mmCIF file of C-alpha atoms in Angstrom:
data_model
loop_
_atom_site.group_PDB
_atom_site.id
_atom_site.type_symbol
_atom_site.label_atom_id
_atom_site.label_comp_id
_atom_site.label_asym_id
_atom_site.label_seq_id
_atom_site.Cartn_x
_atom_site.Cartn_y
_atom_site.Cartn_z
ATOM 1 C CA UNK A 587 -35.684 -30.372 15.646
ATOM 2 C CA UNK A 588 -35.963 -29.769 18.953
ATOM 3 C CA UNK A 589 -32.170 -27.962 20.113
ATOM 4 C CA UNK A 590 -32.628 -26.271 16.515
ATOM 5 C CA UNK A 591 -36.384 -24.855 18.085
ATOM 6 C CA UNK A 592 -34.399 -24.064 21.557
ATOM 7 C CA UNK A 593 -31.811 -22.272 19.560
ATOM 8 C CA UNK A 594 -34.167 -19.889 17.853
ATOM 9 C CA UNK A 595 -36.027 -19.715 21.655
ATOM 10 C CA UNK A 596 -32.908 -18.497 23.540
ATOM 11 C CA UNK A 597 -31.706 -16.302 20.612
ATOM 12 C CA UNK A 598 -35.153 -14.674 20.714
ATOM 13 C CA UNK A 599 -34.779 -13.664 24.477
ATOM 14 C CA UNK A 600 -30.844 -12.822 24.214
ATOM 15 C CA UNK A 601 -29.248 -15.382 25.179
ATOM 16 C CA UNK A 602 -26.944 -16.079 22.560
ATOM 17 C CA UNK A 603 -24.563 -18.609 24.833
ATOM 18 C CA UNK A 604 -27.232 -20.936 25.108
ATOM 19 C CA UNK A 605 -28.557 -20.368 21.784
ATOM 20 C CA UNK A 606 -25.244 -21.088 19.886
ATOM 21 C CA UNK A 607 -25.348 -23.979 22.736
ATOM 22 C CA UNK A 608 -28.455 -25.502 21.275
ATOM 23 C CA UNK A 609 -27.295 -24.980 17.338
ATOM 24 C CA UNK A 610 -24.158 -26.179 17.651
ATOM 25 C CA UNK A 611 -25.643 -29.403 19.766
ATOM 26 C CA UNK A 612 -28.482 -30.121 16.814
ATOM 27 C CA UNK A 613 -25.485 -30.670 14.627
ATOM 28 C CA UNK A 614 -25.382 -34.743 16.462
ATOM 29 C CA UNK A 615 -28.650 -35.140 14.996
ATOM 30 C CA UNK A 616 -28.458 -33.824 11.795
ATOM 31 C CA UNK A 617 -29.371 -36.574 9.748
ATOM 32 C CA UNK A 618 -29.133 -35.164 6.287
ATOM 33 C CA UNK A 619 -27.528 -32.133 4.403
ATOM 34 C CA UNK A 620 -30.528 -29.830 4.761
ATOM 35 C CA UNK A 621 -30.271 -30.612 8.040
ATOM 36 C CA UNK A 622 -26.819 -29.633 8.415
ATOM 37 C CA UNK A 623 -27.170 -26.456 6.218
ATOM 38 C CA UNK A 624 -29.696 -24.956 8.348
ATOM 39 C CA UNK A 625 -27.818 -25.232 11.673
ATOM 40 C CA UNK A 626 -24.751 -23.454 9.635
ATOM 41 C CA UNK A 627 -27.035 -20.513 8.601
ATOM 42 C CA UNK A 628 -28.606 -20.213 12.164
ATOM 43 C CA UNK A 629 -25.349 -19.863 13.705
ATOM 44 C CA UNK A 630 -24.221 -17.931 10.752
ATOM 45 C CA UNK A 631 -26.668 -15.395 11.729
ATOM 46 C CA UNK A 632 -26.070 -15.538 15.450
ATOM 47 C CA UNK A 633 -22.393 -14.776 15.288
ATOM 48 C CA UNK A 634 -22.265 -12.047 12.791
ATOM 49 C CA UNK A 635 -25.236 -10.624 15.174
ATOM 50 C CA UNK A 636 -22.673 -11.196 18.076
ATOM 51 C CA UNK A 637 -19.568 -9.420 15.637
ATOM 52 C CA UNK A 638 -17.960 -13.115 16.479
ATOM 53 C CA UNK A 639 -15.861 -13.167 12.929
ATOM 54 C CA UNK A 640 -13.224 -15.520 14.082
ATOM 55 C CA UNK A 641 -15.869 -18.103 13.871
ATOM 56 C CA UNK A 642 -17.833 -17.132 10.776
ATOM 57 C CA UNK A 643 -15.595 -18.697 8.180
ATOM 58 C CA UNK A 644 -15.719 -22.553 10.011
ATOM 59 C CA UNK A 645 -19.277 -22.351 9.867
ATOM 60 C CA UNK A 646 -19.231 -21.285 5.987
ATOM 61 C CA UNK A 647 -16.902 -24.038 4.888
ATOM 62 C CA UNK A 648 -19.293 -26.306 6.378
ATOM 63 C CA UNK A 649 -22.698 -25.239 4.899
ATOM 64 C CA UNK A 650 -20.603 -25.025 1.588
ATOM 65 C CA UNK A 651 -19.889 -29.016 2.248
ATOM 66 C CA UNK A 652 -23.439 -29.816 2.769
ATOM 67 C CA UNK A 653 -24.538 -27.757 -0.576
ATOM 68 C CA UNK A 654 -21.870 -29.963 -2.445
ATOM 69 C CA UNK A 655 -23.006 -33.196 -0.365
ATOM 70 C CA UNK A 656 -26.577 -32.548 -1.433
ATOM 71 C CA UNK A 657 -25.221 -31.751 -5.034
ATOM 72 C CA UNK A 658 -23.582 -34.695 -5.422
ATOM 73 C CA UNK A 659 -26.275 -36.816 -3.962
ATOM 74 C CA UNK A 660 -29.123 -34.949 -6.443
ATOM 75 C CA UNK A 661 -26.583 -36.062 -8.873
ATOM 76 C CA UNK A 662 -26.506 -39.497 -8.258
ATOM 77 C CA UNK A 663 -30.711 -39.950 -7.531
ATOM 78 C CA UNK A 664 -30.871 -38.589 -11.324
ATOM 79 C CA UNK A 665 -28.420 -40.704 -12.711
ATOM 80 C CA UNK A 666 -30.051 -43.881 -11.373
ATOM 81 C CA UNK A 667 -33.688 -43.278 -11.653
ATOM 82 C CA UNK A 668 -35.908 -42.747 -15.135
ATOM 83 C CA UNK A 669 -38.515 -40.179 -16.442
ATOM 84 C CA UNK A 670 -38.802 -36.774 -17.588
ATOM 85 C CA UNK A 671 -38.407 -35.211 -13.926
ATOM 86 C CA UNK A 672 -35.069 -36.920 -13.391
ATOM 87 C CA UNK A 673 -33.640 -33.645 -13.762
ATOM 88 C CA UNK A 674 -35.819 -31.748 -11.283
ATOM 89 C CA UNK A 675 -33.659 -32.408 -7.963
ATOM 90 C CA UNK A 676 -30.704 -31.036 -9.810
ATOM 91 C CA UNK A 677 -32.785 -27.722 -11.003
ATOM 92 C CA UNK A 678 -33.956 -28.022 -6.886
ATOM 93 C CA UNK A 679 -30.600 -27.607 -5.509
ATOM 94 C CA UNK A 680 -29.184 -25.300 -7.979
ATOM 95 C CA UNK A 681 -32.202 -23.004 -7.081
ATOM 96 C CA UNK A 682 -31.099 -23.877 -3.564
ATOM 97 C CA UNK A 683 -27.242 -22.983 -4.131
ATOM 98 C CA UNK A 684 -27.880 -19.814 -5.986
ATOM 99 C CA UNK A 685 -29.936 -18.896 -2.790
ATOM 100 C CA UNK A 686 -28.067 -19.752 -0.151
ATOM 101 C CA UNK A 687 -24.649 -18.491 -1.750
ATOM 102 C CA UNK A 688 -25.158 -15.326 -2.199
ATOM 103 C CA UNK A 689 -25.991 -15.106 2.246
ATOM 104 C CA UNK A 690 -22.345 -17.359 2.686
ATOM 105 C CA UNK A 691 -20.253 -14.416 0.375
ATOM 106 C CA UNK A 692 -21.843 -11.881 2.565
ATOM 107 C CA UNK A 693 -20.979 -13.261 5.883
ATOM 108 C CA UNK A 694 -17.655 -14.142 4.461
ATOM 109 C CA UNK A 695 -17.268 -10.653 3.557
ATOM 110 C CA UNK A 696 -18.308 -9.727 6.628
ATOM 111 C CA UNK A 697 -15.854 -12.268 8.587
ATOM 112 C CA UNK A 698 -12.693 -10.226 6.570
ATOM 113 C CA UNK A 699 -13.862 -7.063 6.977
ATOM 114 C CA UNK A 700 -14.469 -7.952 11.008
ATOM 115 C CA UNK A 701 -10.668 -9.002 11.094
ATOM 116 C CA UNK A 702 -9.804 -6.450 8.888
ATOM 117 C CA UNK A 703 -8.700 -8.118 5.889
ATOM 118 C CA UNK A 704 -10.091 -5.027 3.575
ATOM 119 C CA UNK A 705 -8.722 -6.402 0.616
ATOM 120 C CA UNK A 706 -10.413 -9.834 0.896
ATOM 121 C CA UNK A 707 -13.524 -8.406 2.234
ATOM 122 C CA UNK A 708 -13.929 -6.096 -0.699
ATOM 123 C CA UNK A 709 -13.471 -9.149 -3.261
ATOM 124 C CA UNK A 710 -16.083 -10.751 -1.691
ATOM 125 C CA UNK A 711 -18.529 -7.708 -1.466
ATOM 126 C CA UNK A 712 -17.960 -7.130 -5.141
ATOM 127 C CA UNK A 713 -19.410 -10.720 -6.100
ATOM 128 C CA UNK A 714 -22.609 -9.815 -4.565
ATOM 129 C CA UNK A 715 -25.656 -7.938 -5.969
ATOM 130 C CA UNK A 716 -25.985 -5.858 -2.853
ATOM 131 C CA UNK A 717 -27.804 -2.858 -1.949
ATOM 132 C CA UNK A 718 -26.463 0.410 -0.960
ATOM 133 C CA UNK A 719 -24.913 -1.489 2.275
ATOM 134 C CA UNK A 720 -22.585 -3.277 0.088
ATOM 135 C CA UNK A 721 -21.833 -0.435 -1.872
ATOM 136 C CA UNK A 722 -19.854 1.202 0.561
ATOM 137 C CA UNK A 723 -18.681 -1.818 2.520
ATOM 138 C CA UNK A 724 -16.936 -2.870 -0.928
ATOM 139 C CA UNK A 725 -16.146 0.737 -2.004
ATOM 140 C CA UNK A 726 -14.358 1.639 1.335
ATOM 141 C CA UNK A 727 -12.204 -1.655 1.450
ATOM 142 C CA UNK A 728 -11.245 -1.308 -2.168
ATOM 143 C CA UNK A 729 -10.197 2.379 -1.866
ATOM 144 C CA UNK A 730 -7.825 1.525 1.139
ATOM 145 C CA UNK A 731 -6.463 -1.563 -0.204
ATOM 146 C CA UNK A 732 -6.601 -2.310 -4.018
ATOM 147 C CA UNK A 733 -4.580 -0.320 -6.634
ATOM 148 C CA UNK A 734 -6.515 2.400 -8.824
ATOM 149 C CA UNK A 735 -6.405 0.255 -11.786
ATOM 150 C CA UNK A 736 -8.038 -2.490 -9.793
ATOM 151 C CA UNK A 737 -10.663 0.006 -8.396
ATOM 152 C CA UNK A 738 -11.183 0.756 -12.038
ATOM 153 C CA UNK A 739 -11.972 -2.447 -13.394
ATOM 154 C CA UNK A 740 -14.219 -3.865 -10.652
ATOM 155 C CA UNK A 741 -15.571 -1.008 -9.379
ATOM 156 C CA UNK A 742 -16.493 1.677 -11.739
ATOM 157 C CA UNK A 743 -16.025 -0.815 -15.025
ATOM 158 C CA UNK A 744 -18.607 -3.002 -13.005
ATOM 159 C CA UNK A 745 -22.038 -2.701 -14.490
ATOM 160 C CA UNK A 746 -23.713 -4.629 -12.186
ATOM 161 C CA UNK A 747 -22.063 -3.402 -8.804
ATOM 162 C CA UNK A 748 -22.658 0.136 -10.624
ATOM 163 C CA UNK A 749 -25.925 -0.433 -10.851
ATOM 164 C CA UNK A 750 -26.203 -0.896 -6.535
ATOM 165 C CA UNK A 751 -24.298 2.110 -6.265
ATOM 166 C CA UNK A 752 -26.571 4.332 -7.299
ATOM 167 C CA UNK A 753 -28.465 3.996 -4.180
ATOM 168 C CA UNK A 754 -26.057 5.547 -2.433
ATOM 169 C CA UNK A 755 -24.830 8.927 -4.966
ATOM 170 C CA UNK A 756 -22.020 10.211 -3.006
ATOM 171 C CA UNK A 757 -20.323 6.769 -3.550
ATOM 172 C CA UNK A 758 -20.107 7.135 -7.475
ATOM 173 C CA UNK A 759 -18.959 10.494 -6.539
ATOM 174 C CA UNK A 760 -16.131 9.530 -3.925
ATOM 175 C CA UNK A 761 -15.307 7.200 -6.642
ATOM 176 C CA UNK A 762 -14.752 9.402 -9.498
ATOM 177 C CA UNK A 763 -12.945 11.799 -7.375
ATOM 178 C CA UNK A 764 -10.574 9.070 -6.078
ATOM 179 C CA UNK A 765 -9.429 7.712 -10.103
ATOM 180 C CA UNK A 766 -9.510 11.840 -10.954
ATOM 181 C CA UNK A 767 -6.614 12.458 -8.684
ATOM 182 C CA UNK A 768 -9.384 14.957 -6.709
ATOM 183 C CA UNK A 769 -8.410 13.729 -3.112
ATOM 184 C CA UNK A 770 -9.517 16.967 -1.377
ATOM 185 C CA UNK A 771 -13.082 16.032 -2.210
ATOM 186 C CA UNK A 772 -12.356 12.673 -1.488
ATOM 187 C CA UNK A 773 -11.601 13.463 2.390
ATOM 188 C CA UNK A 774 -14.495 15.741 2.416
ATOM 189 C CA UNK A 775 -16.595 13.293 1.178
ATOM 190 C CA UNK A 776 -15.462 10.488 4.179
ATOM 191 C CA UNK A 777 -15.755 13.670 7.223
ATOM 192 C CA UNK A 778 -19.235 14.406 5.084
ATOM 193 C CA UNK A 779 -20.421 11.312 5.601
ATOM 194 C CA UNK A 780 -18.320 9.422 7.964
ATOM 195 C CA UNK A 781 -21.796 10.017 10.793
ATOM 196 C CA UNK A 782 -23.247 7.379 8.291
ATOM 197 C CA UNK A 783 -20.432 4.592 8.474
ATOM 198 C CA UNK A 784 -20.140 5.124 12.071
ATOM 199 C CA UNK A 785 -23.537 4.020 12.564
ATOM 200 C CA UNK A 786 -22.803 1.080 10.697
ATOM 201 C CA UNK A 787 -22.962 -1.836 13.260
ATOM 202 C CA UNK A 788 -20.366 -4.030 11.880
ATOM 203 C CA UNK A 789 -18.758 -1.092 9.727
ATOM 204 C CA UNK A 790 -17.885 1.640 12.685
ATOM 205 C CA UNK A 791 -15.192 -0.223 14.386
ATOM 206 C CA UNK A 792 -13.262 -0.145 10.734
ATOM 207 C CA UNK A 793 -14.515 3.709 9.753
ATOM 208 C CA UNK A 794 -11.384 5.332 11.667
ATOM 209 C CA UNK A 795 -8.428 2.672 9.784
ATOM 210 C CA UNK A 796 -10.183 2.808 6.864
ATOM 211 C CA UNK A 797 -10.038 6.236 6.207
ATOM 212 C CA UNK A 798 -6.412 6.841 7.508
ATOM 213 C CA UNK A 799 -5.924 4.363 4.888
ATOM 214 C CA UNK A 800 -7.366 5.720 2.253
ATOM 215 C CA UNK A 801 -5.486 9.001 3.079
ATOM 216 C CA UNK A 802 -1.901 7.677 3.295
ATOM 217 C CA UNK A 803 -3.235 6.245 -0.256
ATOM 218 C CA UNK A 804 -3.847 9.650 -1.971
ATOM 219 C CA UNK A 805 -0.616 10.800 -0.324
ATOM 220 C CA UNK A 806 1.169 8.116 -1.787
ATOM 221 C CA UNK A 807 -1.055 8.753 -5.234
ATOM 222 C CA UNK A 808 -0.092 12.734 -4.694
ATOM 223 C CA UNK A 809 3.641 12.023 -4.838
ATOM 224 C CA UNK A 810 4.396 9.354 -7.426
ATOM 225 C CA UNK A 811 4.319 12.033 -10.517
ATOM 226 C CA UNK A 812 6.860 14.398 -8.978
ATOM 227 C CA UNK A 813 10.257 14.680 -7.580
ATOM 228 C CA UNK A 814 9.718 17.578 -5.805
ATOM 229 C CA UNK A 815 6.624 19.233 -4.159
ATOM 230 C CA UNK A 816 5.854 22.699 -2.389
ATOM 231 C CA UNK A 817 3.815 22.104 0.909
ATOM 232 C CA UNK A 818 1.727 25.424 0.055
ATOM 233 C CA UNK A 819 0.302 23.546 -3.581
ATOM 234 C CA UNK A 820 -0.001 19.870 -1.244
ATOM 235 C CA UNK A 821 -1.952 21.794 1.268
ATOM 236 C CA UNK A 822 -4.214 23.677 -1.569
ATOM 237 C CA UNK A 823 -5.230 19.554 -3.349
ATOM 238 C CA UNK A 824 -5.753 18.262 -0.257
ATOM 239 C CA UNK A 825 -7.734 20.832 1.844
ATOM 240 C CA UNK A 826 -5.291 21.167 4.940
ATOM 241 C CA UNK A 827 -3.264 23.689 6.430
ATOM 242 C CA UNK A 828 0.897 23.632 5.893
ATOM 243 C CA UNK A 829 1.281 22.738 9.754
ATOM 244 C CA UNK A 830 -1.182 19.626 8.582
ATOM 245 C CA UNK A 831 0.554 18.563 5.726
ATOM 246 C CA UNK A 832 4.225 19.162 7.733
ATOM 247 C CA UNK A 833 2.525 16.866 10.331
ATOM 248 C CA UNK A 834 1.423 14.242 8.067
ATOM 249 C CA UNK A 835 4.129 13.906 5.516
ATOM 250 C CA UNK A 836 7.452 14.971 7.651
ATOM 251 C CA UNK A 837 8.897 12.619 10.626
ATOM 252 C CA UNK A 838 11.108 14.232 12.517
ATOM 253 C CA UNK A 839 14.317 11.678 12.423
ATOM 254 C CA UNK A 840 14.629 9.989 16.088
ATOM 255 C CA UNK A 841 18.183 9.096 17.680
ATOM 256 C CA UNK A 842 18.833 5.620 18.248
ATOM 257 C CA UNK A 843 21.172 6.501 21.588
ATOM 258 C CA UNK A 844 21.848 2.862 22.062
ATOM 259 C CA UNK A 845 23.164 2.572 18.359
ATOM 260 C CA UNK A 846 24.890 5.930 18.736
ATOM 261 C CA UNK A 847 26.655 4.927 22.087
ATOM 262 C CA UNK A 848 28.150 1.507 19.782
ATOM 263 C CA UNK A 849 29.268 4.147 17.130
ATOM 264 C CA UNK A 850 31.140 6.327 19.109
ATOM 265 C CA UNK A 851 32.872 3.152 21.052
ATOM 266 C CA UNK A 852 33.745 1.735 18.062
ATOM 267 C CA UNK A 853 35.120 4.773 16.672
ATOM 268 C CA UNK A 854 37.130 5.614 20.252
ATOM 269 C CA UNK A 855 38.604 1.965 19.712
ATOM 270 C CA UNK A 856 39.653 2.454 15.944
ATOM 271 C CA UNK A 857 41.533 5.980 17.416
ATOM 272 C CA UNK A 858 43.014 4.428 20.450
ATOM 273 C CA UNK A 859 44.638 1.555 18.125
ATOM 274 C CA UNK A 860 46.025 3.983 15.706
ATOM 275 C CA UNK A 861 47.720 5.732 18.526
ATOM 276 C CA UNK A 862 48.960 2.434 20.374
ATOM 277 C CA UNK A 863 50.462 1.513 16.861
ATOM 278 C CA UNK A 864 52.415 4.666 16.768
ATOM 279 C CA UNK A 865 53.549 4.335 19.567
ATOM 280 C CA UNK A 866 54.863 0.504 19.016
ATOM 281 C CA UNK A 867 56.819 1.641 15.768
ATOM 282 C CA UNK A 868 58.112 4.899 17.539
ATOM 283 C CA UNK A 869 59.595 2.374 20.429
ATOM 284 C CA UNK A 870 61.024 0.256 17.701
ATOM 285 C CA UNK A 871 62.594 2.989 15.626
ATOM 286 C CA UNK A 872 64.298 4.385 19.270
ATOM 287 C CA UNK A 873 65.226 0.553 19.981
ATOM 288 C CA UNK A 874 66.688 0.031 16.551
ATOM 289 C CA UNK A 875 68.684 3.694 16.306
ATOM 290 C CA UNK A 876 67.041 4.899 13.566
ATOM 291 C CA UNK A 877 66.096 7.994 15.420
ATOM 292 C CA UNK A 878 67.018 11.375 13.053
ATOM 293 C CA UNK A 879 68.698 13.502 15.510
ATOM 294 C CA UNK A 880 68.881 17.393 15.103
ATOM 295 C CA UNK A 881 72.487 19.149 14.558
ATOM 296 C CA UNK A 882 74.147 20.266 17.701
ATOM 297 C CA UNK A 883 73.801 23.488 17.105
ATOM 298 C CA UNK A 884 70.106 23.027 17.114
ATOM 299 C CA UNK A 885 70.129 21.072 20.174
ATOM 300 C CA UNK A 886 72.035 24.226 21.989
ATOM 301 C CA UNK A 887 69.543 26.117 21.014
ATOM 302 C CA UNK A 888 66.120 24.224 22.015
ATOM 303 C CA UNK A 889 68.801 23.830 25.495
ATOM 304 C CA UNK A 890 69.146 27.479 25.620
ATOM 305 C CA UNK A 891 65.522 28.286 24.700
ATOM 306 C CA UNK A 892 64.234 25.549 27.557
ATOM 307 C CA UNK A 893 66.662 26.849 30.098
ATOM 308 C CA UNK A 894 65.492 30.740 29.982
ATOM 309 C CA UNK A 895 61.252 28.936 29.863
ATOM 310 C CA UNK A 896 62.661 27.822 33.382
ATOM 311 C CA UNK A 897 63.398 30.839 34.589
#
């Protein structure tokens, strides 16, 4: 198709507007759902080359449409026609689906981790059989977002992601020292190798939250068994100084002036209506004469006592 042929022309020389210009115009003359699939995938592949993840997901939802269209329509061929290949465009577009399915998780993968949904995106990594790529896109998200029973279960109770992950050792590692409570070698295992995420194109904008993360994590993790902790032992398991664990653990408690300014006006009122209401009963008492006077001898006295003050 000719826009499709532009599409790949412009893309080619770096123009990605026109490019996803000419894709996204084929789409008026797609005429079946192969048609349709193929302009999803080419501007599946030009967005997550432009990091454009807002977008990704509209396009997948689409090209999943068109595999179901074509599904359905393989389907119904079969069911009206005769013979002993009735069954091969069903076994065509299954080979098809298990194909093209596999590229649709990763770019939705992609599209979550881009918007930093690291929970979703590692989900979504985990389905695939992926290289050692995948193996720390999924293994990063799931250690700063899932729960260690989780990361248990689908990641090192996973024989077939296991099986990806040994392309890349220190991520078995990372993950054994994460479940063992080891969270010193965790964090030197993310400085270690943290040159290698941030070279990542789509993973280095993430490397930084991710791993401040996955450290408020093992805080968390460090602190759940015990009531109490020394600073000196928190510093020892997690390979910083006191002054870094005193930074990272204790906030300093801020003053809410505005708050404290309502307090104290509220409290000023509360005293200055106690007093007024003394005063009210103390000018009733006088008005009704129940005032308890003192003996007159006492009142010569406090006379005699104020008249030699006033000299």
């Amino acid at each position: 198709m000719g826009h499709r042929d532009l599409g790949d022309f412009y893309r080619a020389t770096g123009d990605y507007t026109q490019a996803l210009k000419h894709y996204t115009k084929s789409r008026e003359f797609c005429s079946t759902s192969q048609h349709v699939l193929d302009m999803c995938l080419s501007v599946l592949e030009l967005v997550i080359e432009q990091r454009n993840y807002a977008h990704i997901s509209s396009y997948i939802f689409k090209a999943e449409g068109a595999l179901d269209a074509a599904a359905t329509a393989a389907a119904s061929n079969t069911a009206s026609g005769s013979g002993g290949n009735s069954t091969a465009p069903i076994l065509k577009r299954s080979s098809e689906r298990d194909q093209v399915q596999p590229k649709l998780d990763f770019a939705m993968a992609l599209s979550h981790l881009g918007q930093a949904n690291y929970e979703k995106a590692a989900h979504f990594f985990l389905k695939l059989l992926a290289p050692g790529d995948i193996a720390i896109y999924g293994t990063l998200c799931a250690l700063a977002s899932m729960s260690r029973s989780a990361i248990k279960s689908q990641l090192s109770g996973n024989a077939i992601f296991s099986a990806y992950i040994e392309q890349e050792p220190y991520i078995r590692e990372l993950i054994q020292s994460y479940l063992s409570s080891d969270f010193k070698n965790v964090l030197e295992l993310l400085e270690r190798y943290s040159t290698r995420h941030y070279v990542d194109i789509h993973l280095y904008s993430h490397v930084y939250d991710l791993t401040n993360l996955i450290r408020n994590v093992a805080v968390v993790l460090y602190f759940q068994p015990f009531q109490t902790i020394r600073l000196d032992r928190m510093s020892a398991a997690f390979g910083w100084t006191v002054e870094e664990v005193e930074k990272e653990i204790l906030k300093a408690r801020k003053v809410d002036h505005r708050a404290e300014l309502f307090a104290h006006a509220i409290k000023t009122a509360d005293e200055i209506q106690s007093t007024n209401r003394k005063l009210l009963l103390r000018m009733r008492l006088q008005q009704a004469d129940l005032v308890v006077k003192p003996p007159k001898s006492r009142r010569d006295q406090d006379r005699t006592m104020e008249f030699l003050q006033g000299d």
